[in-house]
Amino acid sequence: MTPLDPGTKTQILDVAERLFAEQGFAATSLRALTAAAGVNLAAVNYHFGTKEALLVAVFERRLRPLNERRLAGVDALMREADAAGRAPSLEGLLDTLFRPVLEMAGEPGGDSCAKLFARVHLETEAEALESMFLAQFCAVRDRIMPALLRALPDLPEHELIWRLHFAIGALAHTMQSTIRLQWLARGKAMTTDREATLRRLVGFCAAGMRAPASKEDR
Amino acid sequence: MTPLDPGTKTQILDVAERLFAEQGFAATSLRALTAAAGVNLAAVNYHFGTKEALLVAVFERRLRPLNERRLAGVDALMREADAAGRAPSLEGLLDTLFRPVLEMAGEPGGDSCAKLFARVHLETEAEALESMFLAQFCAVRDRIMPALLRALPDLPEHELIWRLHFAIGALAHTMQSTIRLQWLARGKAMTTDREATLRRLVGFCAAGMRAPASKEDR
DNA sequence: CGCCATTTCAAACGTTCGTTTGAGTGCAAA
DNA sequence: TTTGCACTCAAACGAACGTTTGAAATGGCG
């Protein structure tokens, strides 16, 4: 195994992330996967144990650095805000939450993982996956929620939860694929530049989160 | 088959919609499906042809009346606006777009279909499904887009497309299940009343769509 | 009743699945 | 050179899959 050779394990992870994203977890057979990866069929079970454990490994490889960047971003924004004696900026927090996801989508293979991410975000393919997922995101949630509460001091917490829920939905739907967007545009060319997408997403969600709460819900 | 007996075909549709939503299409076997429905294994192939055709039938049963209600709603709003000589209300249009989905989720079995709907919205399980899907939604898109353009006359069309995309994401994520919301709330009880959810969703998306476009994108 | 079309049924079809096995390979340390 | 270990490989395992088949029910109609 030379430095250029990614190695069997990495090769499996790369192909798995692509095929799982394209066809879904249950619809992707280990035979097709290992054939596409150019490795032996038994290699998956040797290196990862089971197919389900492979799915968990695919996610962990991407999610760990992604959420670390998010946490570091929130911390930096909070330090800045504390130093200046003011609340953190809503746009800054949303940017910190969204940017690592869009940046991951720009890495080689990351676009597949972003799609897969959006998929599994609403599937319960594996129970082991669900627990890993929740563990990964708990830290982000617990760190960003107080920050958002400070950025939006007039918003009741349960309203903020709903709106963050909506914002995550907008992010997930954006990550899923650009096919729906293209369809929505009826063939009209759309710019899918990362910074522009991020700016639009942040702008949309920031405005939505700042909307005055209806008096029935206040 | 008495009037109380839903009949084999309906029974299959009901159970399929539930199981597909809970476990996914590929992960649901026809054996488990027919056993849960209390019908013979061969009944699916007899009544629907293939498993894939069953999935299409599951969707068509729900989507047709849903999109008819949407179209009628947009037409009514446009007639009102034309009669009064003003633009249609953005909140009204979003309500018309979202309400039939939330109402379907309130019907028996409709919650499953809403989940399934959100799932397949980002899966490409079947090619026949994709074409049925697009055909169903083309009419809605082509009818509501000009209405939204009139409600937001200052917004460039490509900006509107992006923002509608985000709004659909928020809707889809809301429909998927309340589990993620509960997790976000860290166990704090959340009201999931339909009208309140609708009001929040409409308010969030209306504010997001009305946000001034950043000068880079104008 | 007897006829016919529709529907149900148990059984089997061939295929593909995830996983296991045991022999074989290459390589670094002893 | 020999031992040990990490890894790869072809082959096979039993189970489960979607689908097909042909016979048995079912029920309305002359």
Tab-separated table of C-alpha atoms (C1' of nucleotides) in Angstrom:
chain	number	residue	atom	x	y	z
A	1	MET	CA	0.000	0.000	0.000
A	2	THR	CA	1.693	3.139	-1.234
A	3	PRO	CA	0.748	6.626	0.007
A	4	LEU	CA	-1.159	7.029	-3.254
A	5	ASP	CA	-3.162	3.879	-2.604
A	6	PRO	CA	-6.000	4.927	-0.317
A	7	GLY	CA	-6.144	1.468	1.207
A	8	THR	CA	-9.019	-0.955	1.304
A	9	LYS	CA	-10.752	0.594	4.273
A	10	THR	CA	-10.750	4.125	2.903
A	11	GLN	CA	-11.694	2.880	-0.536
A	12	ILE	CA	-14.733	1.125	0.924
A	13	LEU	CA	-15.751	4.237	2.849
A	14	ASP	CA	-15.460	6.419	-0.247
A	15	VAL	CA	-17.535	4.145	-2.458
A	16	ALA	CA	-20.056	3.389	0.274
A	17	GLU	CA	-20.738	7.051	0.874
A	18	ARG	CA	-21.345	7.589	-2.819
A	19	LEU	CA	-23.545	4.549	-3.407
A	20	PHE	CA	-25.543	4.914	-0.203
A	21	ALA	CA	-26.277	8.500	-1.210
A	22	GLU	CA	-27.233	7.600	-4.759
A	23	GLN	CA	-29.319	4.499	-4.153
A	24	GLY	CA	-30.053	4.408	-0.459
A	25	PHE	CA	-28.698	2.111	2.195
A	26	ALA	CA	-31.038	-0.842	1.863
A	27	ALA	CA	-30.948	-0.720	-1.923
A	28	THR	CA	-27.150	-0.875	-2.095
A	29	SER	CA	-25.772	-4.418	-1.953
A	30	LEU	CA	-22.359	-5.206	-0.574
A	31	ARG	CA	-21.658	-7.064	-3.784
A	32	ALA	CA	-22.212	-3.979	-5.918
A	33	LEU	CA	-20.346	-1.875	-3.386
A	34	THR	CA	-17.251	-4.049	-3.186
A	35	ALA	CA	-17.202	-4.527	-6.943
A	36	ALA	CA	-17.284	-0.764	-7.492
A	37	ALA	CA	-14.566	-0.314	-4.888
A	38	GLY	CA	-12.399	-2.992	-6.456
A	39	VAL	CA	-12.111	-4.945	-3.229
A	40	ASN	CA	-13.152	-8.367	-2.140
A	41	LEU	CA	-16.684	-8.995	-0.962
A	42	ALA	CA	-15.547	-10.146	2.453
A	43	ALA	CA	-13.505	-6.999	3.037
A	44	VAL	CA	-16.489	-5.081	4.386
A	45	ASN	CA	-17.223	-7.634	7.062
A	46	TYR	CA	-13.540	-7.946	7.868
A	47	HIS	CA	-12.924	-4.227	8.321
A	48	PHE	CA	-16.267	-3.048	9.648
A	49	GLY	CA	-18.081	-6.113	10.952
A	50	THR	CA	-21.475	-5.557	9.368
A	51	LYS	CA	-23.071	-3.464	6.671
A	52	GLU	CA	-24.793	-1.370	9.315
A	53	ALA	CA	-21.493	-0.649	11.065
A	54	LEU	CA	-20.116	0.503	7.725
A	55	LEU	CA	-22.900	3.064	7.461
A	56	VAL	CA	-22.076	4.373	10.914
A	57	ALA	CA	-18.396	4.607	9.973
A	58	VAL	CA	-19.248	6.519	6.798
A	59	PHE	CA	-21.028	9.140	8.847
A	60	GLU	CA	-18.557	9.382	11.663
A	61	ARG	CA	-15.719	10.172	9.308
A	62	ARG	CA	-17.546	13.248	7.996
A	63	LEU	CA	-19.587	14.299	10.985
A	64	ARG	CA	-16.851	14.492	13.560
A	65	PRO	CA	-14.763	17.235	11.855
A	66	LEU	CA	-17.938	18.953	10.680
A	67	ASN	CA	-19.383	19.336	14.141
A	68	GLU	CA	-16.010	20.246	15.597
A	69	ARG	CA	-15.891	23.172	13.203
A	70	ARG	CA	-19.366	24.174	14.229
A	71	LEU	CA	-18.542	24.129	17.905
A	72	ALA	CA	-15.352	26.106	17.359
A	73	GLY	CA	-17.315	28.633	15.325
A	74	VAL	CA	-19.956	29.146	17.980
A	75	ASP	CA	-17.297	29.483	20.655
A	76	ALA	CA	-15.441	32.099	18.639
A	77	LEU	CA	-18.611	34.110	18.060
A	78	MET	CA	-19.504	33.959	21.729
A	79	ARG	CA	-16.044	35.070	22.783
A	80	GLU	CA	-16.217	38.009	20.385
A	81	ALA	CA	-19.669	38.952	21.631
A	82	ASP	CA	-18.678	38.657	25.291
A	83	ALA	CA	-15.582	40.751	24.713
A	84	ALA	CA	-17.654	43.453	23.024
A	85	GLY	CA	-20.343	43.189	25.657
A	86	ARG	CA	-23.134	42.548	23.165
A	87	ALA	CA	-25.207	39.647	21.914
A	88	PRO	CA	-23.815	37.433	19.141
A	89	SER	CA	-25.070	38.127	15.638
A	90	LEU	CA	-27.865	35.897	14.389
A	91	GLU	CA	-26.428	35.849	10.896
A	92	GLY	CA	-23.055	34.835	12.271
A	93	LEU	CA	-24.527	31.944	14.227
A	94	LEU	CA	-26.512	30.666	11.282
A	95	ASP	CA	-23.458	30.955	9.061
A	96	THR	CA	-21.488	28.916	11.561
A	97	LEU	CA	-24.217	26.291	11.622
A	98	PHE	CA	-24.610	26.045	7.852
A	99	ARG	CA	-21.154	26.726	6.453
A	100	PRO	CA	-19.439	23.475	7.466
A	101	VAL	CA	-22.204	21.536	5.769
A	102	LEU	CA	-21.911	23.449	2.503
A	103	GLU	CA	-18.138	23.236	2.676
A	104	MET	CA	-18.272	19.510	3.188
A	105	ALA	CA	-20.418	19.340	0.078
A	106	GLY	CA	-17.561	20.961	-1.789
A	107	GLU	CA	-14.966	18.385	-0.801
A	108	PRO	CA	-14.419	15.404	-3.077
A	109	GLY	CA	-17.070	12.871	-2.122
A	110	GLY	CA	-18.559	15.342	0.295
A	111	ASP	CA	-21.476	16.093	-1.960
A	112	SER	CA	-22.486	12.467	-1.721
A	113	CYS	CA	-22.254	12.569	2.034
A	114	ALA	CA	-24.339	15.713	2.129
A	115	LYS	CA	-27.050	13.953	0.182
A	116	LEU	CA	-26.738	10.883	2.344
A	117	PHE	CA	-26.837	13.117	5.373
A	118	ALA	CA	-30.111	14.642	4.269
A	119	ARG	CA	-31.522	11.199	3.543
A	120	VAL	CA	-30.667	9.561	6.793
A	121	HIS	CA	-31.744	12.659	8.655
A	122	LEU	CA	-35.231	11.341	8.120
A	123	GLU	CA	-34.648	7.643	7.958
A	124	THR	CA	-34.065	5.230	10.725
A	125	GLU	CA	-32.111	2.689	8.745
A	126	ALA	CA	-30.146	1.524	11.716
A	127	GLU	CA	-30.565	1.916	15.432
A	128	ALA	CA	-26.840	2.171	16.017
A	129	LEU	CA	-26.823	5.056	13.565
A	130	GLU	CA	-29.541	6.928	15.378
A	131	SER	CA	-27.639	6.906	18.651
A	132	MET	CA	-24.398	7.986	16.995
A	133	PHE	CA	-26.298	10.741	15.251
A	134	LEU	CA	-27.871	12.076	18.387
A	135	ALA	CA	-24.590	11.936	20.281
A	136	GLN	CA	-22.872	13.884	17.517
A	137	PHE	CA	-25.466	16.629	17.367
A	138	CYS	CA	-26.247	16.968	21.051
A	139	ALA	CA	-23.140	19.029	21.645
A	140	VAL	CA	-23.962	21.366	18.764
A	141	ARG	CA	-27.538	21.789	19.886
A	142	ASP	CA	-26.595	22.473	23.507
A	143	ARG	CA	-23.974	25.011	22.477
A	144	ILE	CA	-25.894	26.917	19.834
A	145	MET	CA	-29.273	27.126	21.512
A	146	PRO	CA	-28.185	29.478	24.333
A	147	ALA	CA	-26.290	31.543	21.783
A	148	LEU	CA	-29.395	31.894	19.630
A	149	LEU	CA	-31.452	32.786	22.680
A	150	ARG	CA	-29.073	35.637	23.338
A	151	ALA	CA	-29.170	36.764	19.727
A	152	LEU	CA	-32.976	36.778	19.820
A	153	PRO	CA	-33.755	37.887	23.376
A	154	ASP	CA	-37.394	38.683	22.627
A	155	LEU	CA	-38.242	35.249	21.235
A	156	PRO	CA	-39.711	32.652	23.617
A	157	GLU	CA	-37.643	29.473	23.703
A	158	HIS	CA	-40.330	27.239	22.276
A	159	GLU	CA	-40.704	29.604	19.340
A	160	LEU	CA	-36.966	29.480	18.773
A	161	ILE	CA	-37.051	25.681	18.759
A	162	TRP	CA	-39.718	25.662	16.069
A	163	ARG	CA	-37.844	28.146	13.948
A	164	LEU	CA	-34.534	26.370	14.262
A	165	HIS	CA	-36.425	23.260	13.209
A	166	PHE	CA	-37.624	25.057	10.076
A	167	ALA	CA	-34.143	26.374	9.376
A	168	ILE	CA	-32.635	22.901	9.612
A	169	GLY	CA	-35.273	21.750	7.169
A	170	ALA	CA	-34.297	24.442	4.698
A	171	LEU	CA	-30.657	23.427	5.061
A	172	ALA	CA	-31.354	19.715	4.666
A	173	HIS	CA	-33.515	20.303	1.617
A	174	THR	CA	-30.832	22.472	0.062
A	175	MET	CA	-28.188	19.826	0.678
A	176	GLN	CA	-30.226	16.959	-0.652
A	177	SER	CA	-29.587	17.781	-4.268
A	178	THR	CA	-29.953	20.600	-6.711
A	179	ILE	CA	-32.346	18.580	-8.844
A	180	ARG	CA	-35.485	19.870	-7.121
A	181	LEU	CA	-34.216	23.410	-7.410
A	182	GLN	CA	-33.583	23.007	-11.106
A	183	TRP	CA	-37.067	21.612	-11.522
A	184	LEU	CA	-38.525	24.506	-9.574
A	185	ALA	CA	-36.709	26.894	-11.897
A	186	ARG	CA	-38.258	25.215	-14.967
A	187	GLY	CA	-34.869	24.921	-16.654
A	188	LYS	CA	-33.912	28.502	-15.914
A	189	ALA	CA	-30.226	28.491	-15.014
A	190	MET	CA	-29.617	28.940	-11.287
A	191	THR	CA	-26.379	29.968	-9.660
A	192	THR	CA	-25.351	27.321	-7.177
A	193	ASP	CA	-22.204	29.060	-6.015
A	194	ARG	CA	-21.484	28.107	-2.442
A	195	GLU	CA	-21.115	31.567	-0.948
A	196	ALA	CA	-24.209	32.826	-2.710
A	197	THR	CA	-26.231	29.824	-1.534
A	198	LEU	CA	-24.986	30.328	1.979
A	199	ARG	CA	-25.849	34.017	1.891
A	200	ARG	CA	-29.358	33.278	0.652
A	201	LEU	CA	-29.933	30.519	3.176
A	202	VAL	CA	-28.683	32.616	6.062
A	203	GLY	CA	-30.714	35.607	4.924
A	204	PHE	CA	-33.891	33.587	4.561
A	205	CYS	CA	-33.576	31.873	7.921
A	206	ALA	CA	-32.459	34.975	9.799
A	207	ALA	CA	-35.475	36.889	8.547
A	208	GLY	CA	-37.753	33.955	9.401
A	209	MET	CA	-36.342	33.664	12.893
A	210	ARG	CA	-36.656	37.381	13.532
A	211	ALA	CA	-40.324	37.495	12.548
A	212	PRO	CA	-42.475	38.732	15.421
A	213	ALA	CA	-44.236	35.837	17.139
A	214	SER	CA	-47.941	35.776	16.451
A	215	LYS	CA	-49.937	36.901	19.470
A	216	GLU	CA	-51.607	33.467	19.747
A	217	ASP	CA	-48.236	31.873	20.346
A	218	ARG	CA	-46.727	34.498	22.599
B	1	MET	CA	-66.723	-8.002	0.996
B	2	THR	CA	-69.040	-5.971	3.190
B	3	PRO	CA	-69.028	-2.156	3.244
B	4	LEU	CA	-67.079	-2.416	6.501
B	5	ASP	CA	-64.457	-4.583	4.845
B	6	PRO	CA	-62.071	-2.175	3.133
B	7	GLY	CA	-61.249	-4.776	0.494
B	8	THR	CA	-57.926	-6.314	-0.341
B	9	LYS	CA	-56.721	-3.515	-2.567
B	10	THR	CA	-57.446	-0.733	-0.075
B	11	GLN	CA	-56.092	-2.815	2.762
B	12	ILE	CA	-52.811	-3.257	0.900
B	13	LEU	CA	-52.594	0.481	0.177
B	14	ASP	CA	-53.212	1.356	3.810
B	15	VAL	CA	-50.612	-1.004	5.204
B	16	ALA	CA	-48.095	-0.221	2.462
B	17	GLU	CA	-48.268	3.475	3.164
B	18	ARG	CA	-47.647	2.860	6.834
B	19	LEU	CA	-44.804	0.375	6.441
B	20	PHE	CA	-43.070	2.245	3.623
B	21	ALA	CA	-43.108	5.332	5.822
B	22	GLU	CA	-41.831	3.516	8.878
B	23	GLN	CA	-39.130	1.362	7.333
B	24	GLY	CA	-38.553	2.707	3.851
B	25	PHE	CA	-39.470	1.198	0.527
B	26	ALA	CA	-36.523	-1.093	-0.084
B	27	ALA	CA	-36.467	-2.276	3.522
B	28	THR	CA	-40.131	-3.329	3.488
B	29	SER	CA	-40.679	-6.813	2.101
B	30	LEU	CA	-43.877	-7.853	0.413
B	31	ARG	CA	-44.036	-10.788	2.796
B	32	ALA	CA	-44.082	-8.571	5.857
B	33	LEU	CA	-46.463	-6.199	4.115
B	34	THR	CA	-49.034	-8.811	3.097
B	35	ALA	CA	-48.790	-10.526	6.462
B	36	ALA	CA	-49.538	-7.254	8.255
B	37	ALA	CA	-52.396	-6.574	5.867
B	38	GLY	CA	-53.844	-10.044	6.347
B	39	VAL	CA	-53.833	-10.809	2.640
B	40	ASN	CA	-52.075	-13.341	0.506
B	41	LEU	CA	-48.544	-12.718	-0.682
B	42	ALA	CA	-49.539	-12.861	-4.326
B	43	ALA	CA	-52.262	-10.242	-3.882
B	44	VAL	CA	-49.857	-7.358	-4.400
B	45	ASN	CA	-48.684	-8.625	-7.756
B	46	TYR	CA	-52.235	-9.475	-8.740
B	47	HIS	CA	-53.701	-6.062	-7.923
B	48	PHE	CA	-50.768	-3.769	-8.657
B	49	GLY	CA	-48.369	-5.717	-10.859
B	50	THR	CA	-45.125	-4.990	-9.058
B	51	LYS	CA	-43.906	-3.636	-5.750
B	52	GLU	CA	-42.816	-0.430	-7.474
B	53	ALA	CA	-46.259	0.080	-8.996
B	54	LEU	CA	-47.717	-0.307	-5.517
B	55	LEU	CA	-45.560	2.564	-4.296
B	56	VAL	CA	-46.798	4.744	-7.127
B	57	ALA	CA	-50.404	3.821	-6.287
B	58	VAL	CA	-49.860	4.694	-2.640
B	59	PHE	CA	-48.797	8.177	-3.602
B	60	GLU	CA	-51.347	8.823	-6.263
B	61	ARG	CA	-54.204	8.120	-3.886
B	62	ARG	CA	-53.045	10.900	-1.551
B	63	LEU	CA	-51.394	13.335	-3.926
B	64	ARG	CA	-54.211	13.807	-6.383
B	65	PRO	CA	-56.765	15.277	-3.933
B	66	LEU	CA	-54.006	17.149	-2.106
B	67	ASN	CA	-52.816	19.014	-5.171
B	68	GLU	CA	-56.370	19.613	-6.356
B	69	ARG	CA	-57.045	21.430	-3.109
B	70	ARG	CA	-53.883	23.462	-3.585
B	71	LEU	CA	-54.831	24.520	-7.078
B	72	ALA	CA	-58.343	25.448	-6.024
B	73	GLY	CA	-56.920	27.481	-3.154
B	74	VAL	CA	-54.548	29.439	-5.358
B	75	ASP	CA	-57.327	30.100	-7.861
B	76	ALA	CA	-59.627	31.389	-5.137
B	77	LEU	CA	-56.948	33.717	-3.783
B	78	MET	CA	-56.185	35.049	-7.221
B	79	ARG	CA	-59.859	35.671	-7.973
B	80	GLU	CA	-60.213	37.560	-4.705
B	81	ALA	CA	-57.114	39.609	-5.406
B	82	ASP	CA	-58.157	40.389	-8.969
B	83	ALA	CA	-61.621	41.445	-7.834
B	84	ALA	CA	-60.133	43.761	-5.227
B	85	GLY	CA	-57.522	45.015	-7.683
B	86	ARG	CA	-54.588	44.169	-5.459
B	87	ALA	CA	-51.872	41.549	-5.202
B	88	PRO	CA	-52.634	38.255	-3.436
B	89	SER	CA	-51.417	37.961	0.146
B	90	LEU	CA	-48.170	36.102	0.651
B	91	GLU	CA	-49.412	34.519	3.845
B	92	GLY	CA	-52.533	33.333	2.079
B	93	LEU	CA	-50.560	31.710	-0.701
B	94	LEU	CA	-48.218	29.934	1.693
B	95	ASP	CA	-51.166	28.777	3.756
B	96	THR	CA	-52.752	27.351	0.623
B	97	LEU	CA	-49.523	25.592	-0.231
B	98	PHE	CA	-48.929	24.128	3.236
B	99	ARG	CA	-52.396	23.512	4.632
B	100	PRO	CA	-53.403	20.521	2.505
B	101	VAL	CA	-50.210	18.765	3.542
B	102	LEU	CA	-50.787	19.324	7.248
B	103	GLU	CA	-54.418	18.367	6.873
B	104	MET	CA	-53.498	15.163	5.118
B	105	ALA	CA	-51.230	14.412	8.047
B	106	GLY	CA	-54.296	14.631	10.269
B	107	GLU	CA	-56.300	12.044	8.353
B	108	PRO	CA	-56.081	8.414	9.461
B	109	GLY	CA	-53.007	7.010	7.786
B	110	GLY	CA	-52.189	10.406	6.408
B	111	ASP	CA	-49.413	10.974	8.894
B	112	SER	CA	-47.653	7.952	7.478
B	113	CYS	CA	-48.057	9.262	3.971
B	114	ALA	CA	-46.709	12.633	5.031
B	115	LYS	CA	-43.609	10.947	6.380
B	116	LEU	CA	-43.324	8.802	3.292
B	117	PHE	CA	-43.828	11.887	1.207
B	118	ALA	CA	-40.924	13.628	2.871
B	119	ARG	CA	-38.782	10.525	2.468
B	120	VAL	CA	-39.363	9.927	-1.176
B	121	HIS	CA	-39.081	13.626	-1.843
B	122	LEU	CA	-35.367	13.038	-1.628
B	123	GLU	CA	-35.091	9.474	-2.746
B	124	THR	CA	-35.212	8.093	-6.211
B	125	GLU	CA	-36.508	4.682	-5.299
B	126	ALA	CA	-38.324	4.217	-8.559
B	127	GLU	CA	-38.170	5.916	-11.901
B	128	ALA	CA	-41.878	5.541	-12.506
B	129	LEU	CA	-42.423	7.340	-9.230
B	130	GLU	CA	-40.260	10.271	-10.190
B	131	SER	CA	-42.255	10.982	-13.347
B	132	MET	CA	-45.576	10.688	-11.525
B	133	PHE	CA	-44.250	13.014	-8.881
B	134	LEU	CA	-43.143	15.681	-11.312
B	135	ALA	CA	-46.382	15.487	-13.265
B	136	GLN	CA	-48.368	15.941	-10.057
B	137	PHE	CA	-46.436	18.976	-8.909
B	138	CYS	CA	-45.884	20.728	-12.215
B	139	ALA	CA	-49.393	22.157	-12.180
B	140	VAL	CA	-48.978	23.472	-8.642
B	141	ARG	CA	-45.626	25.043	-9.413
B	142	ASP	CA	-46.842	26.708	-12.595
B	143	ARG	CA	-49.899	28.091	-10.851
B	144	ILE	CA	-48.349	29.349	-7.641
B	145	MET	CA	-45.164	30.854	-9.020
B	146	PRO	CA	-46.840	33.740	-10.887
B	147	ALA	CA	-49.031	34.339	-7.853
B	148	LEU	CA	-45.993	34.576	-5.589
B	149	LEU	CA	-44.313	36.905	-8.063
B	150	ARG	CA	-47.278	39.212	-7.788
B	151	ALA	CA	-47.280	39.010	-4.015
B	152	LEU	CA	-43.570	39.877	-3.942
B	153	PRO	CA	-43.195	42.300	-6.854
B	154	ASP	CA	-39.784	43.560	-5.763
B	155	LEU	CA	-38.175	40.116	-5.607
B	156	PRO	CA	-36.254	38.891	-8.677
B	157	GLU	CA	-37.595	35.577	-9.938
B	158	HIS	CA	-34.429	33.631	-9.268
B	159	GLU	CA	-34.461	34.851	-5.679
B	160	LEU	CA	-38.051	33.721	-5.340
B	161	ILE	CA	-37.134	30.278	-6.631
B	162	TRP	CA	-34.429	29.903	-4.020
B	163	ARG	CA	-36.712	31.035	-1.236
B	164	LEU	CA	-39.562	28.797	-2.284
B	165	HIS	CA	-37.007	26.006	-2.289
B	166	PHE	CA	-36.100	26.816	1.305
B	167	ALA	CA	-39.759	27.021	2.289
B	168	ILE	CA	-40.482	23.613	0.800
B	169	GLY	CA	-37.563	22.277	2.811
B	170	ALA	CA	-39.004	23.676	6.012
B	171	LEU	CA	-42.354	22.090	5.177
B	172	ALA	CA	-40.851	18.718	4.299
B	173	HIS	CA	-38.756	18.653	7.437
B	174	THR	CA	-41.771	19.530	9.541
B	175	MET	CA	-43.798	16.752	7.965
B	176	GLN	CA	-41.134	14.114	8.296
B	177	SER	CA	-41.813	13.492	11.936
B	178	THR	CA	-41.955	15.293	15.222
B	179	ILE	CA	-39.101	13.228	16.605
B	180	ARG	CA	-36.392	15.666	15.541
B	181	LEU	CA	-38.380	18.538	16.985
B	182	GLN	CA	-38.772	16.741	20.300
B	183	TRP	CA	-35.044	16.077	20.334
B	184	LEU	CA	-34.334	19.714	19.573
B	185	ALA	CA	-36.528	20.690	22.488
B	186	ARG	CA	-34.535	18.427	24.858
B	187	GLY	CA	-37.707	16.848	26.185
B	188	LYS	CA	-39.453	20.166	26.710
B	189	ALA	CA	-43.083	19.675	25.714
B	190	MET	CA	-43.918	21.231	22.346
B	191	THR	CA	-47.370	22.039	21.059
B	192	THR	CA	-47.885	20.255	17.787
B	193	ASP	CA	-51.387	21.567	17.166
B	194	ARG	CA	-52.027	21.758	13.453
B	195	GLU	CA	-53.199	25.358	13.250
B	196	ALA	CA	-50.383	26.581	15.458
B	197	THR	CA	-47.801	24.681	13.408
B	198	LEU	CA	-49.263	26.090	10.229
B	199	ARG	CA	-49.215	29.602	11.629
B	200	ARG	CA	-45.588	29.259	12.666
B	201	LEU	CA	-44.523	27.747	9.372
B	202	VAL	CA	-46.318	30.394	7.338
B	203	GLY	CA	-44.934	33.166	9.526
B	204	PHE	CA	-41.375	31.889	9.280
B	205	CYS	CA	-41.456	31.412	5.532
B	206	ALA	CA	-43.292	34.656	4.805
B	207	ALA	CA	-40.712	36.624	6.755
B	208	GLY	CA	-37.902	34.726	5.025
B	209	MET	CA	-39.346	35.392	1.599
B	210	ARG	CA	-39.871	39.058	2.302
B	211	ALA	CA	-36.269	39.610	3.409
B	212	PRO	CA	-34.558	42.197	1.221
B	213	ALA	CA	-32.262	40.539	-1.320
B	214	SER	CA	-28.595	41.064	-0.542
B	215	LYS	CA	-27.024	43.556	-2.896
B	216	GLU	CA	-24.650	40.894	-4.286
B	217	ASP	CA	-27.621	38.898	-5.562
B	218	ARG	CA	-29.735	41.714	-6.885
C	1	DC	C1'	-78.258	-25.256	-10.717
C	2	DG	C1'	-74.304	-24.416	-13.951
C	3	DC	C1'	-71.368	-21.050	-16.017
C	4	DC	C1'	-67.889	-17.646	-16.108
C	5	DA	C1'	-64.988	-14.014	-14.558
C	6	DT	C1'	-62.742	-12.364	-10.577
C	7	DT	C1'	-60.147	-13.087	-6.717
C	8	DT	C1'	-57.569	-15.869	-3.311
C	9	DC	C1'	-54.416	-19.315	-2.057
C	10	DA	C1'	-50.259	-22.449	-1.073
C	11	DA	C1'	-46.305	-23.650	-3.205
C	12	DA	C1'	-42.512	-23.074	-5.771
C	13	DC	C1'	-39.474	-20.376	-9.049
C	14	DG	C1'	-34.772	-18.488	-9.651
C	15	DT	C1'	-32.138	-14.743	-7.803
C	16	DT	C1'	-29.807	-12.027	-4.619
C	17	DC	C1'	-28.835	-10.858	-0.084
C	18	DG	C1'	-25.373	-10.348	4.266
C	19	DT	C1'	-22.314	-13.133	6.347
C	20	DT	C1'	-18.940	-16.928	7.295
C	21	DT	C1'	-15.256	-19.969	6.287
C	22	DG	C1'	-10.676	-21.601	5.531
C	23	DA	C1'	-6.976	-21.468	2.626
C	24	DG	C1'	-3.623	-18.370	0.758
C	25	DT	C1'	-0.649	-14.028	0.451
C	26	DG	C1'	2.790	-10.549	1.750
C	27	DC	C1'	5.626	-8.542	5.061
C	28	DA	C1'	7.947	-7.237	9.360
C	29	DA	C1'	10.070	-8.920	13.562
C	30	DA	C1'	12.594	-12.588	15.826
D	1	DT	C1'	14.900	-18.612	7.595
D	2	DT	C1'	11.102	-19.010	10.305
D	3	DT	C1'	7.293	-17.358	13.012
D	4	DG	C1'	3.354	-14.510	13.489
D	5	DC	C1'	0.077	-11.316	12.068
D	6	DA	C1'	-2.814	-8.493	9.107
D	7	DC	C1'	-5.020	-8.869	5.223
D	8	DT	C1'	-7.139	-10.778	0.820
D	9	DC	C1'	-9.442	-14.066	-1.688
D	10	DA	C1'	-12.825	-17.583	-3.893
D	11	DA	C1'	-16.333	-20.256	-2.424
D	12	DA	C1'	-20.084	-21.421	-0.011
D	13	DC	C1'	-23.807	-20.772	3.688
D	14	DG	C1'	-28.753	-20.310	4.845
D	15	DA	C1'	-32.151	-16.951	4.578
D	16	DA	C1'	-35.042	-13.762	2.397
D	17	DC	C1'	-36.302	-11.503	-1.656
D	18	DG	C1'	-39.949	-10.304	-5.774
D	19	DT	C1'	-42.464	-12.789	-8.788
D	20	DT	C1'	-44.986	-16.661	-11.144
D	21	DT	C1'	-48.006	-20.536	-11.387
D	22	DG	C1'	-52.067	-23.378	-11.443
D	23	DA	C1'	-55.553	-24.896	-8.750
D	24	DA	C1'	-59.174	-23.724	-5.438
D	25	DA	C1'	-62.627	-20.658	-3.843
D	26	DT	C1'	-66.054	-16.921	-4.469
D	27	DG	C1'	-70.073	-14.590	-6.059
D	28	DG	C1'	-73.268	-12.557	-9.430
D	29	DC	C1'	-76.320	-13.977	-13.387
D	30	DG	C1'	-78.704	-16.847	-17.050
